[in-house]
Short mmCIF file of C-alpha atoms in Angstrom, two decimals:
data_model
loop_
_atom_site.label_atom_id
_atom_site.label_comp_id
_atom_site.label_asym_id
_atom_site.label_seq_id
_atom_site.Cartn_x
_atom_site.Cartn_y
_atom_site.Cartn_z
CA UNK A 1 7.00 15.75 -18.18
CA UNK A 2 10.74 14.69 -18.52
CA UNK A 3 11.21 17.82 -15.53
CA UNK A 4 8.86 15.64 -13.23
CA UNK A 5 10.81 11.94 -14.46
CA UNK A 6 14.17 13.56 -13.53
CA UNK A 7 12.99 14.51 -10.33
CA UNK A 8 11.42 11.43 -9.80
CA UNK A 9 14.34 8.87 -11.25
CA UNK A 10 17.22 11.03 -11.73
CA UNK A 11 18.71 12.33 -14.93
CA UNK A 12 20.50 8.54 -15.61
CA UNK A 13 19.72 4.81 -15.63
CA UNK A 14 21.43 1.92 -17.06
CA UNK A 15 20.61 -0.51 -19.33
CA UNK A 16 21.66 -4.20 -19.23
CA UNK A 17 24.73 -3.31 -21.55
CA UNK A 18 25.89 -1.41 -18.81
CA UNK A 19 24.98 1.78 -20.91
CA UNK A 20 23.25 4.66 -19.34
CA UNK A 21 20.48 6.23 -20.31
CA UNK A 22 19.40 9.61 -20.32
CA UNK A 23 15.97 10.22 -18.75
CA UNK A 24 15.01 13.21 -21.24
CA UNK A 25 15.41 10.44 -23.86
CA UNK A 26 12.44 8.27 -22.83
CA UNK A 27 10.24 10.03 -25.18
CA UNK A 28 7.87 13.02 -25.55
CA UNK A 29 4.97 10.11 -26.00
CA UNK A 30 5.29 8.39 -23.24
CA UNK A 31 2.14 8.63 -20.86
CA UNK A 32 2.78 5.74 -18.37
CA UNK A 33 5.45 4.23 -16.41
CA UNK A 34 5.42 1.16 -14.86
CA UNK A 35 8.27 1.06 -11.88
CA UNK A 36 9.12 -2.29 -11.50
CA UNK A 37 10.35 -3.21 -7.73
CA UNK A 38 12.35 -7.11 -7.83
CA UNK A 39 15.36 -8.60 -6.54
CA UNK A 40 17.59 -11.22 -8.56
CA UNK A 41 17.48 -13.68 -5.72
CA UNK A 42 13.86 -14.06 -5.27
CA UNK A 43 11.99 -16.95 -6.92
CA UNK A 44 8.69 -14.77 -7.97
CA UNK A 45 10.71 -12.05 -9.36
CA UNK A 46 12.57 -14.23 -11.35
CA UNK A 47 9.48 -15.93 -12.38
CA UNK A 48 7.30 -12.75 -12.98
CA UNK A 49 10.25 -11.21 -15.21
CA UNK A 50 9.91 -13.81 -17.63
CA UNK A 51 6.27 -13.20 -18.23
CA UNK A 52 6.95 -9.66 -18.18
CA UNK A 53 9.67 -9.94 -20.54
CA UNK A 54 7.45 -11.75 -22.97
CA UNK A 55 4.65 -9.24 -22.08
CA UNK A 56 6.90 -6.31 -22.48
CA UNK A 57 7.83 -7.77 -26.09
CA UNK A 58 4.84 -8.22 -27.41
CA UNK A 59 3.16 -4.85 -26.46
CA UNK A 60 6.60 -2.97 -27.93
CA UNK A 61 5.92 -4.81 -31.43
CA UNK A 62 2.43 -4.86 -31.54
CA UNK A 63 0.55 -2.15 -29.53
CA UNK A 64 -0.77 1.03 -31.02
CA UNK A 65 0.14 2.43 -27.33
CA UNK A 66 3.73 1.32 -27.73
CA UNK A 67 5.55 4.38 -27.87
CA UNK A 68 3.48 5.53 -24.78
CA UNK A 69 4.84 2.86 -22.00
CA UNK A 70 8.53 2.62 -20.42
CA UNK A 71 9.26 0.52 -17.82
CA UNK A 72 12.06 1.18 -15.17
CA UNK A 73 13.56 -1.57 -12.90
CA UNK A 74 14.16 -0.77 -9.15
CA UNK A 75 16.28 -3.12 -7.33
CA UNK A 76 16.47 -3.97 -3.83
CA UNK A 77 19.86 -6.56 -4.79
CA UNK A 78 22.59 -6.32 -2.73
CA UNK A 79 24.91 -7.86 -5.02
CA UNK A 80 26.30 -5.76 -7.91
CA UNK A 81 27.13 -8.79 -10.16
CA UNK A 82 24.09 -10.50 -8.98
CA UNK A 83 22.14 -7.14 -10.08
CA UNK A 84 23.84 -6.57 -13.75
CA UNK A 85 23.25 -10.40 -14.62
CA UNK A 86 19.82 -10.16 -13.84
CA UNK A 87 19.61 -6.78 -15.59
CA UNK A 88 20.28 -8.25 -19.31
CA UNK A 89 17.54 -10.35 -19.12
CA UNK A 90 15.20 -6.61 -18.93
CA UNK A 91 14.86 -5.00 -22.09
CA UNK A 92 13.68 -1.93 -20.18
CA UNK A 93 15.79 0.27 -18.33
CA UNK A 94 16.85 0.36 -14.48
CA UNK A 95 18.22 2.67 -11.54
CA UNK A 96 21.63 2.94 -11.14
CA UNK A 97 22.45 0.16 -8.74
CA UNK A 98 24.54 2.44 -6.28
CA UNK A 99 20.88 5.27 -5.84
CA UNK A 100 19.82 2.98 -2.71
CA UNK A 101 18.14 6.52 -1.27
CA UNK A 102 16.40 6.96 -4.45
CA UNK A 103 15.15 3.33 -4.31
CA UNK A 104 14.17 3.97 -0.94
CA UNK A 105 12.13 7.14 -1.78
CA UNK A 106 9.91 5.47 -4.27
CA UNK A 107 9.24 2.35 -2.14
CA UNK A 108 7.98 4.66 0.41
CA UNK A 109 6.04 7.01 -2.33
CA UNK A 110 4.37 3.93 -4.08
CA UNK A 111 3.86 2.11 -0.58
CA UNK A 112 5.57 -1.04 -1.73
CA UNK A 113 5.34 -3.92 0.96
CA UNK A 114 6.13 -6.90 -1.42
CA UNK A 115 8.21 -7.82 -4.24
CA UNK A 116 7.92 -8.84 -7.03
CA UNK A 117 5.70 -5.69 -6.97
CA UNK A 118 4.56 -3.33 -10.45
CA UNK A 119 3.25 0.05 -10.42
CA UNK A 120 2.06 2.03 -13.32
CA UNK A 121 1.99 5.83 -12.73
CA UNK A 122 1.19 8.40 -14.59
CA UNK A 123 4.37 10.00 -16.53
CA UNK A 124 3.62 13.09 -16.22
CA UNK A 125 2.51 13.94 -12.55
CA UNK A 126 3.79 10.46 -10.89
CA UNK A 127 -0.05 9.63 -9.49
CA UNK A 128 -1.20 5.93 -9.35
CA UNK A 129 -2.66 4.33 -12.29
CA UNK A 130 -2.25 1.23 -11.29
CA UNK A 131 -1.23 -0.47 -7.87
CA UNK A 132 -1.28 -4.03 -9.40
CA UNK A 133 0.69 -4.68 -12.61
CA UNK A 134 1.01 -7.67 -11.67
CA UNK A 135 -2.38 -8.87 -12.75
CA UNK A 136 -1.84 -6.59 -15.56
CA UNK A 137 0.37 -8.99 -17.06
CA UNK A 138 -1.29 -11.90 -16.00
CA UNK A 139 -4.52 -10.67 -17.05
CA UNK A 140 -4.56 -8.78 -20.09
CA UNK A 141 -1.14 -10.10 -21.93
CA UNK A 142 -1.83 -8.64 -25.09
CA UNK A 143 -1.86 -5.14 -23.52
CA UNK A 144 -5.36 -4.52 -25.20
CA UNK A 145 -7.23 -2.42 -21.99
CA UNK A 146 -3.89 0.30 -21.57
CA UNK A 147 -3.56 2.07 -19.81
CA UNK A 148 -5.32 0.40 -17.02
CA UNK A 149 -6.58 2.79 -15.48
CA UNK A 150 -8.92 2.47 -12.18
CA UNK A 151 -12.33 1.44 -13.01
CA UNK A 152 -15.81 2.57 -10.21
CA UNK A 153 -16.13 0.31 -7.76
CA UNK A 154 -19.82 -0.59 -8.72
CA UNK A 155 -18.62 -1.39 -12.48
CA UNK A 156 -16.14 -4.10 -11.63
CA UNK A 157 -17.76 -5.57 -8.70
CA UNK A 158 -20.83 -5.22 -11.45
CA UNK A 159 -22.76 -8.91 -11.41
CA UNK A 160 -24.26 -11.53 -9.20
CA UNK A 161 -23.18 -12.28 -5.59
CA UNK A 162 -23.39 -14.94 -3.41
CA UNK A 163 -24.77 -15.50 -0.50
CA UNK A 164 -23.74 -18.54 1.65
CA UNK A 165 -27.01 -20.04 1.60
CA UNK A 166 -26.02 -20.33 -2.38
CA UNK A 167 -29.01 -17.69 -2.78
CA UNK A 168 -27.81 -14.87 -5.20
CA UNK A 169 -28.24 -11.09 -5.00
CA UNK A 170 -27.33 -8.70 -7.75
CA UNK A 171 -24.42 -6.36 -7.02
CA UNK A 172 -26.91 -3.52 -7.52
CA UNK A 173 -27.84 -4.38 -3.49
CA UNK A 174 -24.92 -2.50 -2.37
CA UNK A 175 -25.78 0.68 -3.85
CA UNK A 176 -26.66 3.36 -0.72
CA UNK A 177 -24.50 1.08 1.45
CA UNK A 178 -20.97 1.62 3.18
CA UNK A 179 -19.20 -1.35 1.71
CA UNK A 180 -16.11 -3.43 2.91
CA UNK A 181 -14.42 -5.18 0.58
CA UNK A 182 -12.66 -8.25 2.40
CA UNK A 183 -9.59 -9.96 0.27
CA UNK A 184 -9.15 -13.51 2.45
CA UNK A 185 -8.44 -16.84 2.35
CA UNK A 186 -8.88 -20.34 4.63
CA UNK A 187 -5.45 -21.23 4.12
CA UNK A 188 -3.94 -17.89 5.98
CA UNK A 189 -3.98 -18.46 9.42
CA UNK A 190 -4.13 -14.35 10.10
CA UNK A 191 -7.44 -14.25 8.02
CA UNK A 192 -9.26 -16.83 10.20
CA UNK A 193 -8.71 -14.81 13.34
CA UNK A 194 -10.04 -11.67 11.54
CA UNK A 195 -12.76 -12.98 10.35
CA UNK A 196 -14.45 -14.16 13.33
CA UNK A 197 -13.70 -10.46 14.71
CA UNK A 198 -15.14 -9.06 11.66
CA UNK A 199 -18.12 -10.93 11.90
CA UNK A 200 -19.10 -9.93 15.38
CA UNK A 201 -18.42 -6.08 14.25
CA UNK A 202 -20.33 -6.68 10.98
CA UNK A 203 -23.31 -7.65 13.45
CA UNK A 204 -23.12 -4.65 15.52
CA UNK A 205 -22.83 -1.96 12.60
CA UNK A 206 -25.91 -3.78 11.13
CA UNK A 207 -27.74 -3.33 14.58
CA UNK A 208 -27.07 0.02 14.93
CA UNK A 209 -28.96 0.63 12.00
CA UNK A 210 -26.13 1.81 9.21
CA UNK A 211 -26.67 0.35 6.39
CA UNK A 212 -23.64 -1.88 5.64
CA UNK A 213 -22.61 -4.89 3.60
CA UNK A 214 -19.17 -6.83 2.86
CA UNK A 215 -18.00 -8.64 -0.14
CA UNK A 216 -15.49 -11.28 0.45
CA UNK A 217 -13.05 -11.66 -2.66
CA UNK A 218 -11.63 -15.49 -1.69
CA UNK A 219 -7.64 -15.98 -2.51
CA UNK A 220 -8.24 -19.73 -1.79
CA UNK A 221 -6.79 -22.16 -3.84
CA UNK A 222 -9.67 -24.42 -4.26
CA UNK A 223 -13.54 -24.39 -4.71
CA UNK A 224 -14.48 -26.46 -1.63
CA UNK A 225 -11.81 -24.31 0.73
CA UNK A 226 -14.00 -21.41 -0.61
CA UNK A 227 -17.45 -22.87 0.45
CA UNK A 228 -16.39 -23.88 3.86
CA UNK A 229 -14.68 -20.82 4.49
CA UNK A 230 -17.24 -18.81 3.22
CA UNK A 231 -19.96 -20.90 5.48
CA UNK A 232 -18.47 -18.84 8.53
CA UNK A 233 -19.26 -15.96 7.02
CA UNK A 234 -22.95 -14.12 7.02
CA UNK A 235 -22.04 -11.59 3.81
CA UNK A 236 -21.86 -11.76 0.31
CA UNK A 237 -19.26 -13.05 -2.49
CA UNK A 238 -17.50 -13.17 -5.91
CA UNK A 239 -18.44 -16.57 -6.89
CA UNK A 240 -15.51 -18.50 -6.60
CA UNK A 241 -15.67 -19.33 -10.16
CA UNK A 242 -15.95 -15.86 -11.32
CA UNK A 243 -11.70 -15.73 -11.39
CA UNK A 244 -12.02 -12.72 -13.87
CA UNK A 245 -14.17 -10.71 -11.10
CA UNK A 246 -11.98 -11.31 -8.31
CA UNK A 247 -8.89 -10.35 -10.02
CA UNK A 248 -10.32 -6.98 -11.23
CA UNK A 249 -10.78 -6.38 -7.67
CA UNK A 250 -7.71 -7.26 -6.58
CA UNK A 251 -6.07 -4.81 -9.35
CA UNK A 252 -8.49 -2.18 -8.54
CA UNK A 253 -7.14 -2.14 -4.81
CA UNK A 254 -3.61 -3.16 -5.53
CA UNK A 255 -3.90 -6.29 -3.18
CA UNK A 256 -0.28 -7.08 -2.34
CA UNK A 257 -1.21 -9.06 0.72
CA UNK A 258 -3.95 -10.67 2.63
CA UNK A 259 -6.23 -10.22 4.60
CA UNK A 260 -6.90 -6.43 3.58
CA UNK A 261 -10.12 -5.24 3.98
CA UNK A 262 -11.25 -1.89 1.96
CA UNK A 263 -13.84 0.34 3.22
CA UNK A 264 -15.59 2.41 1.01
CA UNK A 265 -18.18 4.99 1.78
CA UNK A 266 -21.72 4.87 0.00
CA UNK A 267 -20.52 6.31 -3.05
CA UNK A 268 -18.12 4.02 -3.79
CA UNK A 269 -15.16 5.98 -2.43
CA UNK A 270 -12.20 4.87 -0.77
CA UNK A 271 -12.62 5.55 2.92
CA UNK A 272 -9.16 3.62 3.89
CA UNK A 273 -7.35 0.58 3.10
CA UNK A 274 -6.74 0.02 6.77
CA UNK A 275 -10.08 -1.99 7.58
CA UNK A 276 -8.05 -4.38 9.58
CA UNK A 277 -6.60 -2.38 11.83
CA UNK A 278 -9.67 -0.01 12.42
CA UNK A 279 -11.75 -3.70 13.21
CA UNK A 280 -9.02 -4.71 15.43
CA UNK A 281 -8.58 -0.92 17.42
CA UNK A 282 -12.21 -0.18 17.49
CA UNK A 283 -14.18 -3.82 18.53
CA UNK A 284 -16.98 -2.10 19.35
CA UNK A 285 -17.57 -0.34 15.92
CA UNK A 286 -17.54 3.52 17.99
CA UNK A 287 -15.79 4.65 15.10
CA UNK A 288 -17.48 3.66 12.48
CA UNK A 289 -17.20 3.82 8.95
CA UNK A 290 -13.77 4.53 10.36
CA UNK A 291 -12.11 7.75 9.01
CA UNK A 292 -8.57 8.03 8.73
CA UNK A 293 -7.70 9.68 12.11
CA UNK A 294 -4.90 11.81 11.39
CA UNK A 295 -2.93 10.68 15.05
CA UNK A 296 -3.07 7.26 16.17
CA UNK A 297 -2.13 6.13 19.44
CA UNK A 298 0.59 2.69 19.35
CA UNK A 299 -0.82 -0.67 19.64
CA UNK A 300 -0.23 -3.81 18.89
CA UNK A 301 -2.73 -4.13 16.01
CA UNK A 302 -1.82 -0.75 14.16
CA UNK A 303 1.77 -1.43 14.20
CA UNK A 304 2.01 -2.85 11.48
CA UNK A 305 1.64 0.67 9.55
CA UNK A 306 4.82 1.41 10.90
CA UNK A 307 5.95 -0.93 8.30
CA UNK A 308 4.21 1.03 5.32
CA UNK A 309 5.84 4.50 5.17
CA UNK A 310 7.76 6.94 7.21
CA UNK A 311 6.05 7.79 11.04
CA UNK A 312 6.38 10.71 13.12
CA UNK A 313 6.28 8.94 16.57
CA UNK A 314 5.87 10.91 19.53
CA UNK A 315 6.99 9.07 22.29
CA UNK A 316 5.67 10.72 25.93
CA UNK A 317 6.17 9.99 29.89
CA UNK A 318 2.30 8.35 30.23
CA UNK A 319 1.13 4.62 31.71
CA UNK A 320 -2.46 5.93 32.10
CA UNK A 321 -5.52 5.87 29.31
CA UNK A 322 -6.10 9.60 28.41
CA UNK A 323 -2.63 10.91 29.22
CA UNK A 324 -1.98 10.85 25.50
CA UNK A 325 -4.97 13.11 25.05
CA UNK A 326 -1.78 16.67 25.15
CA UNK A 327 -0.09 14.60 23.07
CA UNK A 328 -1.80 14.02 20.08
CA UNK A 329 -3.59 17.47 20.60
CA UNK A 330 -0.10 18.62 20.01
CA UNK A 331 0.54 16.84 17.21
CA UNK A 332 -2.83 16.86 15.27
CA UNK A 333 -2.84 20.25 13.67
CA UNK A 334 0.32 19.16 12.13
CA UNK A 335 -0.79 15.99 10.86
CA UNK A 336 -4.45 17.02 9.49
CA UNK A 337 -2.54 19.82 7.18
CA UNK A 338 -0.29 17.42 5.84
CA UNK A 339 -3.22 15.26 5.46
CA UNK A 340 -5.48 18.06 3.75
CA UNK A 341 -2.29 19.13 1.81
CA UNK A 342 -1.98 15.55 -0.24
CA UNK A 343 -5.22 14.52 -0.06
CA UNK A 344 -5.79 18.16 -2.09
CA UNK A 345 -3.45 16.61 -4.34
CA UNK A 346 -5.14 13.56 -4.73
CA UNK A 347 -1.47 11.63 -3.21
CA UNK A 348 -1.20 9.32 -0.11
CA UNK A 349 0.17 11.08 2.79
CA UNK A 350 3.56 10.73 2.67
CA UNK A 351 3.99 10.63 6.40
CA UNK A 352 1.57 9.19 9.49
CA UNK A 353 1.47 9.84 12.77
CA UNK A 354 1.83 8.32 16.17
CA UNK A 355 1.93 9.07 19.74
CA UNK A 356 3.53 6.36 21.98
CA UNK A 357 3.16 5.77 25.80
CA UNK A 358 4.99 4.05 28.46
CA UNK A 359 4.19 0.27 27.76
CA UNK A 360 5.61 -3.24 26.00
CA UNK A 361 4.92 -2.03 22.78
CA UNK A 362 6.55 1.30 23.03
CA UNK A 363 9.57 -0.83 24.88
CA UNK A 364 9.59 -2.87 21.99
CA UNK A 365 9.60 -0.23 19.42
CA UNK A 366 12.51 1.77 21.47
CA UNK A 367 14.73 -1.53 21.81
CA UNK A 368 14.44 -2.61 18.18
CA UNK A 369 15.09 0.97 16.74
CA UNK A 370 17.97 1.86 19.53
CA UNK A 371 15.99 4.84 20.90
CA UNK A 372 17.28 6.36 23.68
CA UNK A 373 14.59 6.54 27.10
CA UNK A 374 13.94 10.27 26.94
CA UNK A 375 10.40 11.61 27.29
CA UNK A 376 8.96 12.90 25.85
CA UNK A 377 11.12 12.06 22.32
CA UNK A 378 10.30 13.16 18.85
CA UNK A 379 11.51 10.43 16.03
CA UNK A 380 10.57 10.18 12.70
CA UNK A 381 11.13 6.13 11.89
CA UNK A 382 11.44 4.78 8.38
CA UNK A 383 11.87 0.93 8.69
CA UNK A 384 11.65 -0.26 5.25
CA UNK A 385 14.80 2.25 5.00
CA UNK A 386 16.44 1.31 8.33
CA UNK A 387 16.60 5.01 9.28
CA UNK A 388 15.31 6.84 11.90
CA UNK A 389 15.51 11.08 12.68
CA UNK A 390 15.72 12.37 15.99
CA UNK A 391 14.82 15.20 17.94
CA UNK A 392 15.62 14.99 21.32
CA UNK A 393 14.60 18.46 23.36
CA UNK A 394 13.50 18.97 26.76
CA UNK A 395 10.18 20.92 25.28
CA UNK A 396 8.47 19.98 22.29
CA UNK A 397 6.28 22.54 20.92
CA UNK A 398 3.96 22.39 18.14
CA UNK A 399 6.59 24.87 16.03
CA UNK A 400 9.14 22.03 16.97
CA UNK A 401 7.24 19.36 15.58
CA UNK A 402 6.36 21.28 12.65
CA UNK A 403 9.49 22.20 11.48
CA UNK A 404 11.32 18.79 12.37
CA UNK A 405 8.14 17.76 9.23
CA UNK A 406 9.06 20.46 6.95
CA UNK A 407 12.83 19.15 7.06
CA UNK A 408 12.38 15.83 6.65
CA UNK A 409 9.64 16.35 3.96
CA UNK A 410 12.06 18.34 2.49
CA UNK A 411 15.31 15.97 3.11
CA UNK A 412 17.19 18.19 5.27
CA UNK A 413 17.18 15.72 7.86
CA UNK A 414 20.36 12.94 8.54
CA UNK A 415 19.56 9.91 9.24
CA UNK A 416 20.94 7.08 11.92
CA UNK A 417 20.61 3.74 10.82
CA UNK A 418 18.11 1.30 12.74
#
């Protein structure tokens, strides 16, 4: 295990008496870690720490499991000073403040699009235990269910739904069905506009015959926004009221940010997390229950992943639908080994891919990262880094492609700032 935490954190962090502390020494029991992304200068870090100082505290005195949990702080400060001061209010340990490309590597491995943000992995291997600590904390302060591990879908959803008629249905309904699990609220402008989408594609699946159903998990902030959002909607629901319910869901998902809508197949089974963008590509529901499709062409709707991870984008001389079709045939061996490889490992894919046209998007995307107008262009972009890797040939070849993955996979590549 402490081979795996030194690869993961390195063989030193630092404690808030400026003390370092060797990795080997965070003990031979330990089972879970929970990686703790904040910044000093942020208002719900500095809130959340507090809670999970006293949280922390309490399950160090009291729990049986004590000896089992470490927590390690991961900073995105910019500010030394401002860093240390906020590091002696943590009784837990922290990355050294100048490892900004280790930071960077486990924001990208963890997928972490918020802050404050907790994620408890397992010590030994580094997989996801839990996406959502956050609730953790809030949730279950005494640290009496560790160590939180993810529940079936059909136990925590497990117990009477709406619908918005104010008939009820027992969760037991969904079973056979492809489920979507839609986390939404009235008050976000960005979940309005997908839910009237959603509802016209939740009408066609149903007419096609699949058998379907959605459960909306409301982040509203009152009992009447609930009801009159949920009047626009012809699925089911976590009653409002049932706050437990809903925020077992969100921890089962690790909700960082709404709308998200999970599809899962009839078993209960993550399909992807990316409902919204599959809605949004695919209007009239061709796709459906919407694999991951290992290479997706750039639009303005799935751009947004390019904010979740590292992405190969290749970026070719086309203006006309299907002249991406060599493209992404070039590409898609590549990407559905990588894909096989970490799914096989039971790990998100640590890289996705994209092929890029000639249109405002891809203009956009070349201005903001400083790309230079060759065609085609191979880039690996990494924004949450501010790096981007390029390979700039006259003929890209699948064995090009291939090994410009292996080295980056593999860190051999340099990176240019964005």
């Amino acid at each position: 295990m402490s081979e795996f935490l030194v690869n993961l954190l390195g063989e030193r962090l630092v404690n808030g008496e400026k003390a370092e502390v060797d990795v080997h020494s965070l003990g031979s029991k330990l089972s879970l870690l929970g990686l703790y992304f904040g910044c000093s200068l942020n208002g719900p870090c500095k809130q959340f720490n507090a809670s999970l100082c006293e949280f922390y505290s309490k399950f160090k005195k009291s729990s049986e499991h004590k000896d089992k949990l470490e927590i390690v702080f991961i900073s995105s400060d910019q500010d030394q000073k401002q860093w240390q001061d906020f590091l002696q209010e943590m009784q837990w340990p922290a990355l050294p403040f100048k490892d900004r490309h280790k930071k960077m590597k486990l924001w990208n491995k963890y997928k972490v699009t918020s802050i404050p943000s907790l994620v408890f992995i397992d010590a030994a291997t580094g997989k996801v235990v839990c996406r959502n600590g956050l609730l953790v904390v809030r949730d279950d302060p005494k640290g009496l269910e560790f160590p939180w591990g993810p529940k079936p879908f059909v136990e925590v959803v497990a117990g009477p739904l709406l619908r918005n008629n104010r008939q009820t249905t027992d969760s037991g309904a969904l079973e056979g069905s492809y489920v979507g699990v839609y986390f939404s609220a009235h008050w976000c402008p960005p979940c309005r506009s997908l839910t009237r989408v959603l509802v016209e594609s939740y009408r066609k699946v149903k007419e096609s015959g699949h058998k379907f159903e959605i459960v909306f998990v409301s982040a509203d902030r009152s009992e009447e926004s609930f009801t009159q959002y949920f009047s626009e909607m012809p699925w089911l629901a976590v009653p409002y009221t049932d706050e437990a319910r809903r925020s077992r869901l969100n921890r089962l998902y690790g909700i960082q940010g709404i709308p998200t809508l999970i599809l899962l197949d009839t078993e209960g089974h993550m399909i992807t997390r990316q409902g919204r963008v599959e809605i949004l590509n695919d209007p009239d529901c061709r796709l459906f229950p919407w694999h991951p499709r290992p290479v997706l062409e750039l639009s303005e709707s799935n751009a947004v992943q390019l904010h979740e991870g590292p992405c190969l984008v290749l970026f070719v001389d086309a203006e006309e639908e299907g002249e991406l079709e060599p493209a992404k045939e070039l590409i898609q061996p590549i990407a559905e080994k990588i894909m096989a490889k970490y799914k096989a490992k039971e790990e998100e894919t640590p890289l996705l891919f994209f092929v890029a046209g000639e249109d405002d998007m891809s203009d956009s995307l070349r201005d903001y990262t400083n790309l230079p107008e060759a065609a085609p262009l191979l880039t690996i972009l990494d924004m949450s880094a501010h790096a981007k890797y390029v390979k700039d040939v006259e003929e890209i070849t699948p064995a090009v492609v291939e090994q410009f993955v292996s080295d980056f996979l593999a860190e051999k590549l340099k990176p240019e700032p964005i």
